[in-house]
C-alpha cells in the first residue's frame, strides 16, 4: 500500500504564493509520473489537471497557470513540490496529488491519490 500526503495549502491574498508538497510512502519501487489536480468549491463535477511531471522531469501545465506555477520532484524523497505564485481568486480549489507508482520489480503499476489540501485565495 502507498500513501500520498499533501501539505502546504492555506489562505492567501491575491498575488501571494504558496508551496504545496506531496510525499509518497509505502510500497514504492519507483514513481513514473505525478500530477496535481484541482477542484473548485461547488464544482464537484469538474476536476482539472493543473500540472504534471514525468519520471524524466518533463513538465506540463494548465494554460491558466503557466508562468505562475512550477512543479518539481525529488526522487530520493518521493516528493513533489508545486510552487504557486501570483495566486488569483480563481485558483481557489482543493488540490489533490496523484502518482503512478511502480510497486514491484515486475513493473506493476498502481495509481494513488492523496486526500487533498485546500487553497483559498482572497481578492
PDB file of C-alpha atoms in Angstrom:
ATOM      1  CA  UNK A   1       0.000   0.000   0.000  1.00  0.00           C
ATOM      2  CA  UNK A   2       1.101   3.527  -0.784  1.00  0.00           C
ATOM      3  CA  UNK A   3       0.037   6.751   0.878  1.00  0.00           C
ATOM      4  CA  UNK A   4       0.222  10.231  -0.603  1.00  0.00           C
ATOM      5  CA  UNK A   5       0.106  13.100   1.858  1.00  0.00           C
ATOM      6  CA  UNK A   6      -0.277  16.692   0.715  1.00  0.00           C
ATOM      7  CA  UNK A   7       0.672  19.746   2.706  1.00  0.00           C
ATOM      8  CA  UNK A   8       1.133  23.459   2.232  1.00  0.00           C
ATOM      9  CA  UNK A   9      -2.376  24.611   1.491  1.00  0.00           C
ATOM     10  CA  UNK A  10      -3.910  27.605   3.204  1.00  0.00           C
ATOM     11  CA  UNK A  11      -5.336  31.065   2.761  1.00  0.00           C
ATOM     12  CA  UNK A  12      -3.526  33.789   0.902  1.00  0.00           C
ATOM     13  CA  UNK A  13      -4.353  37.125  -0.661  1.00  0.00           C
ATOM     14  CA  UNK A  14      -4.315  37.630  -4.392  1.00  0.00           C
ATOM     15  CA  UNK A  15      -0.782  37.991  -5.649  1.00  0.00           C
ATOM     16  CA  UNK A  16       0.583  35.796  -2.907  1.00  0.00           C
ATOM     17  CA  UNK A  17       2.403  32.481  -3.054  1.00  0.00           C
ATOM     18  CA  UNK A  18       2.110  29.012  -1.624  1.00  0.00           C
ATOM     19  CA  UNK A  19       4.126  25.856  -2.000  1.00  0.00           C
ATOM     20  CA  UNK A  20       2.326  22.542  -1.955  1.00  0.00           C
ATOM     21  CA  UNK A  21       4.113  19.311  -1.192  1.00  0.00           C
ATOM     22  CA  UNK A  22       3.076  15.748  -1.796  1.00  0.00           C
ATOM     23  CA  UNK A  23       5.044  12.952  -0.183  1.00  0.00           C
ATOM     24  CA  UNK A  24       4.617   9.300  -1.053  1.00  0.00           C
ATOM     25  CA  UNK A  25       5.395   6.481   1.334  1.00  0.00           C
ATOM     26  CA  UNK A  26       4.881   2.758   1.497  1.00  0.00           C
ATOM     27  CA  UNK A  27       5.482   0.016  -1.024  1.00  0.00           C
ATOM     28  CA  UNK A  28       7.282   2.036  -3.701  1.00  0.00           C
ATOM     29  CA  UNK A  29       9.700   0.641  -6.243  1.00  0.00           C
ATOM     30  CA  UNK A  30       9.681   3.847  -8.242  1.00  0.00           C
ATOM     31  CA  UNK A  31       7.268   6.546  -9.342  1.00  0.00           C
ATOM     32  CA  UNK A  32       6.600   7.125 -13.015  1.00  0.00           C
ATOM     33  CA  UNK A  33       4.735  10.362 -13.033  1.00  0.00           C
ATOM     34  CA  UNK A  34       2.972  12.739 -10.708  1.00  0.00           C
ATOM     35  CA  UNK A  35       0.164  15.175 -11.153  1.00  0.00           C
ATOM     36  CA  UNK A  36      -1.697  17.856  -9.272  1.00  0.00           C
ATOM     37  CA  UNK A  37      -5.401  18.198  -9.897  1.00  0.00           C
ATOM     38  CA  UNK A  38      -7.785  20.760  -8.507  1.00  0.00           C
ATOM     39  CA  UNK A  39     -11.479  21.001  -7.943  1.00  0.00           C
ATOM     40  CA  UNK A  40     -13.119  24.341  -7.295  1.00  0.00           C
ATOM     41  CA  UNK A  41     -15.664  24.698  -4.465  1.00  0.00           C
ATOM     42  CA  UNK A  42     -19.179  23.831  -5.562  1.00  0.00           C
ATOM     43  CA  UNK A  43     -17.882  22.292  -8.773  1.00  0.00           C
ATOM     44  CA  UNK A  44     -17.792  18.635  -7.866  1.00  0.00           C
ATOM     45  CA  UNK A  45     -18.269  17.530 -11.467  1.00  0.00           C
ATOM     46  CA  UNK A  46     -15.160  19.166 -12.818  1.00  0.00           C
ATOM     47  CA  UNK A  47     -11.590  18.366 -11.924  1.00  0.00           C
ATOM     48  CA  UNK A  48      -8.741  19.828 -13.891  1.00  0.00           C
ATOM     49  CA  UNK A  49      -5.138  18.792 -14.225  1.00  0.00           C
ATOM     50  CA  UNK A  50      -3.027  21.700 -13.051  1.00  0.00           C
ATOM     51  CA  UNK A  51       0.463  20.294 -13.551  1.00  0.00           C
ATOM     52  CA  UNK A  52       2.187  17.012 -14.243  1.00  0.00           C
ATOM     53  CA  UNK A  53       5.751  15.765 -14.228  1.00  0.00           C
ATOM     54  CA  UNK A  54       7.252  12.652 -15.775  1.00  0.00           C
ATOM     55  CA  UNK A  55       9.954  10.381 -14.420  1.00  0.00           C
ATOM     56  CA  UNK A  56      12.415  12.250 -16.575  1.00  0.00           C
ATOM     57  CA  UNK A  57      11.393  15.606 -15.185  1.00  0.00           C
ATOM     58  CA  UNK A  58       9.363  16.892 -18.114  1.00  0.00           C
ATOM     59  CA  UNK A  59       6.507  19.088 -17.012  1.00  0.00           C
ATOM     60  CA  UNK A  60       3.193  20.181 -18.406  1.00  0.00           C
ATOM     61  CA  UNK A  61       0.847  22.856 -17.098  1.00  0.00           C
ATOM     62  CA  UNK A  62      -2.696  24.050 -17.414  1.00  0.00           C
ATOM     63  CA  UNK A  63      -2.621  27.118 -19.636  1.00  0.00           C
ATOM     64  CA  UNK A  64      -4.002  29.390 -16.927  1.00  0.00           C
ATOM     65  CA  UNK A  65      -1.136  28.590 -14.540  1.00  0.00           C
ATOM     66  CA  UNK A  66       1.776  28.650 -16.989  1.00  0.00           C
ATOM     67  CA  UNK A  67       4.399  31.089 -15.836  1.00  0.00           C
ATOM     68  CA  UNK A  68       2.946  31.157 -12.312  1.00  0.00           C
ATOM     69  CA  UNK A  69       3.186  27.555 -11.102  1.00  0.00           C
ATOM     70  CA  UNK A  70       6.275  25.359 -11.080  1.00  0.00           C
ATOM     71  CA  UNK A  71       6.237  21.636 -10.425  1.00  0.00           C
ATOM     72  CA  UNK A  72       9.369  19.808  -9.329  1.00  0.00           C
ATOM     73  CA  UNK A  73      10.180  16.396  -7.941  1.00  0.00           C
ATOM     74  CA  UNK A  74      12.693  14.954  -5.516  1.00  0.00           C
ATOM     75  CA  UNK A  75      13.014  11.301  -6.436  1.00  0.00           C
ATOM     76  CA  UNK A  76      15.144  10.492  -3.400  1.00  0.00           C
ATOM     77  CA  UNK A  77      12.360  11.713  -1.132  1.00  0.00           C
ATOM     78  CA  UNK A  78       9.456  10.515  -3.286  1.00  0.00           C
ATOM     79  CA  UNK A  79       8.085  14.007  -3.069  1.00  0.00           C
ATOM     80  CA  UNK A  80       6.837  16.626  -5.463  1.00  0.00           C
ATOM     81  CA  UNK A  81       6.500  20.344  -4.921  1.00  0.00           C
ATOM     82  CA  UNK A  82       4.099  22.739  -6.581  1.00  0.00           C
ATOM     83  CA  UNK A  83       5.314  26.293  -6.217  1.00  0.00           C
ATOM     84  CA  UNK A  84       2.413  28.641  -6.857  1.00  0.00           C
ATOM     85  CA  UNK A  85       2.985  32.349  -7.321  1.00  0.00           C
ATOM     86  CA  UNK A  86       0.798  35.286  -8.332  1.00  0.00           C
ATOM     87  CA  UNK A  87      -2.188  33.429  -6.985  1.00  0.00           C
ATOM     88  CA  UNK A  88      -5.612  34.617  -8.041  1.00  0.00           C
ATOM     89  CA  UNK A  89      -9.077  34.002  -6.590  1.00  0.00           C
ATOM     90  CA  UNK A  90      -9.823  31.639  -9.462  1.00  0.00           C
ATOM     91  CA  UNK A  91      -7.041  29.390  -8.176  1.00  0.00           C
ATOM     92  CA  UNK A  92      -9.146  28.667  -5.103  1.00  0.00           C
ATOM     93  CA  UNK A  93      -9.729  24.928  -5.021  1.00  0.00           C
ATOM     94  CA  UNK A  94      -8.975  21.660  -3.344  1.00  0.00           C
ATOM     95  CA  UNK A  95      -5.672  20.465  -4.756  1.00  0.00           C
ATOM     96  CA  UNK A  96      -5.070  16.741  -4.941  1.00  0.00           C
ATOM     97  CA  UNK A  97      -1.875  14.902  -5.692  1.00  0.00           C
ATOM     98  CA  UNK A  98      -1.721  11.844  -7.930  1.00  0.00           C
ATOM     99  CA  UNK A  99       1.087   9.376  -8.587  1.00  0.00           C
ATOM    100  CA  UNK A 100       1.566   6.402 -10.837  1.00  0.00           C
ATOM    101  CA  UNK A 101       3.642   4.085  -8.691  1.00  0.00           C
ATOM    102  CA  UNK A 102       5.690   1.075  -9.737  1.00  0.00           C
ATOM    103  CA  UNK A 103       5.109  -1.259  -6.806  1.00  0.00           C
ATOM    104  CA  UNK A 104       7.482  -4.102  -7.563  1.00  0.00           C
ATOM    105  CA  UNK A 105      10.346  -5.161  -9.820  1.00  0.00           C
ATOM    106  CA  UNK A 106       7.982  -6.713 -12.360  1.00  0.00           C
ATOM    107  CA  UNK A 107       6.901  -3.246 -13.390  1.00  0.00           C
ATOM    108  CA  UNK A 108       3.411  -3.493 -11.993  1.00  0.00           C
ATOM    109  CA  UNK A 109       1.930  -0.029 -11.612  1.00  0.00           C
ATOM    110  CA  UNK A 110      -0.863   1.319  -9.496  1.00  0.00           C
ATOM    111  CA  UNK A 111      -2.451   4.747  -9.225  1.00  0.00           C
ATOM    112  CA  UNK A 112      -2.715   6.555  -5.925  1.00  0.00           C
ATOM    113  CA  UNK A 113      -4.340   9.774  -4.764  1.00  0.00           C
ATOM    114  CA  UNK A 114      -3.891  11.999  -1.784  1.00  0.00           C
ATOM    115  CA  UNK A 115      -6.784  13.373   0.211  1.00  0.00           C
ATOM    116  CA  UNK A 116      -6.192  16.918  -0.916  1.00  0.00           C
ATOM    117  CA  UNK A 117      -5.267  20.269   0.526  1.00  0.00           C
ATOM    118  CA  UNK A 118      -7.363  23.405   0.297  1.00  0.00           C
ATOM    119  CA  UNK A 119      -6.058  26.596  -1.259  1.00  0.00           C
ATOM    120  CA  UNK A 120      -8.101  29.749  -0.745  1.00  0.00           C
ATOM    121  CA  UNK A 121      -7.153  32.988  -2.478  1.00  0.00           C
ATOM    122  CA  UNK A 122      -8.959  36.154  -1.453  1.00  0.00           C
ATOM    123  CA  UNK A 123      -9.204  39.283  -3.562  1.00  0.00           C
TER     124      UNK A 123
END
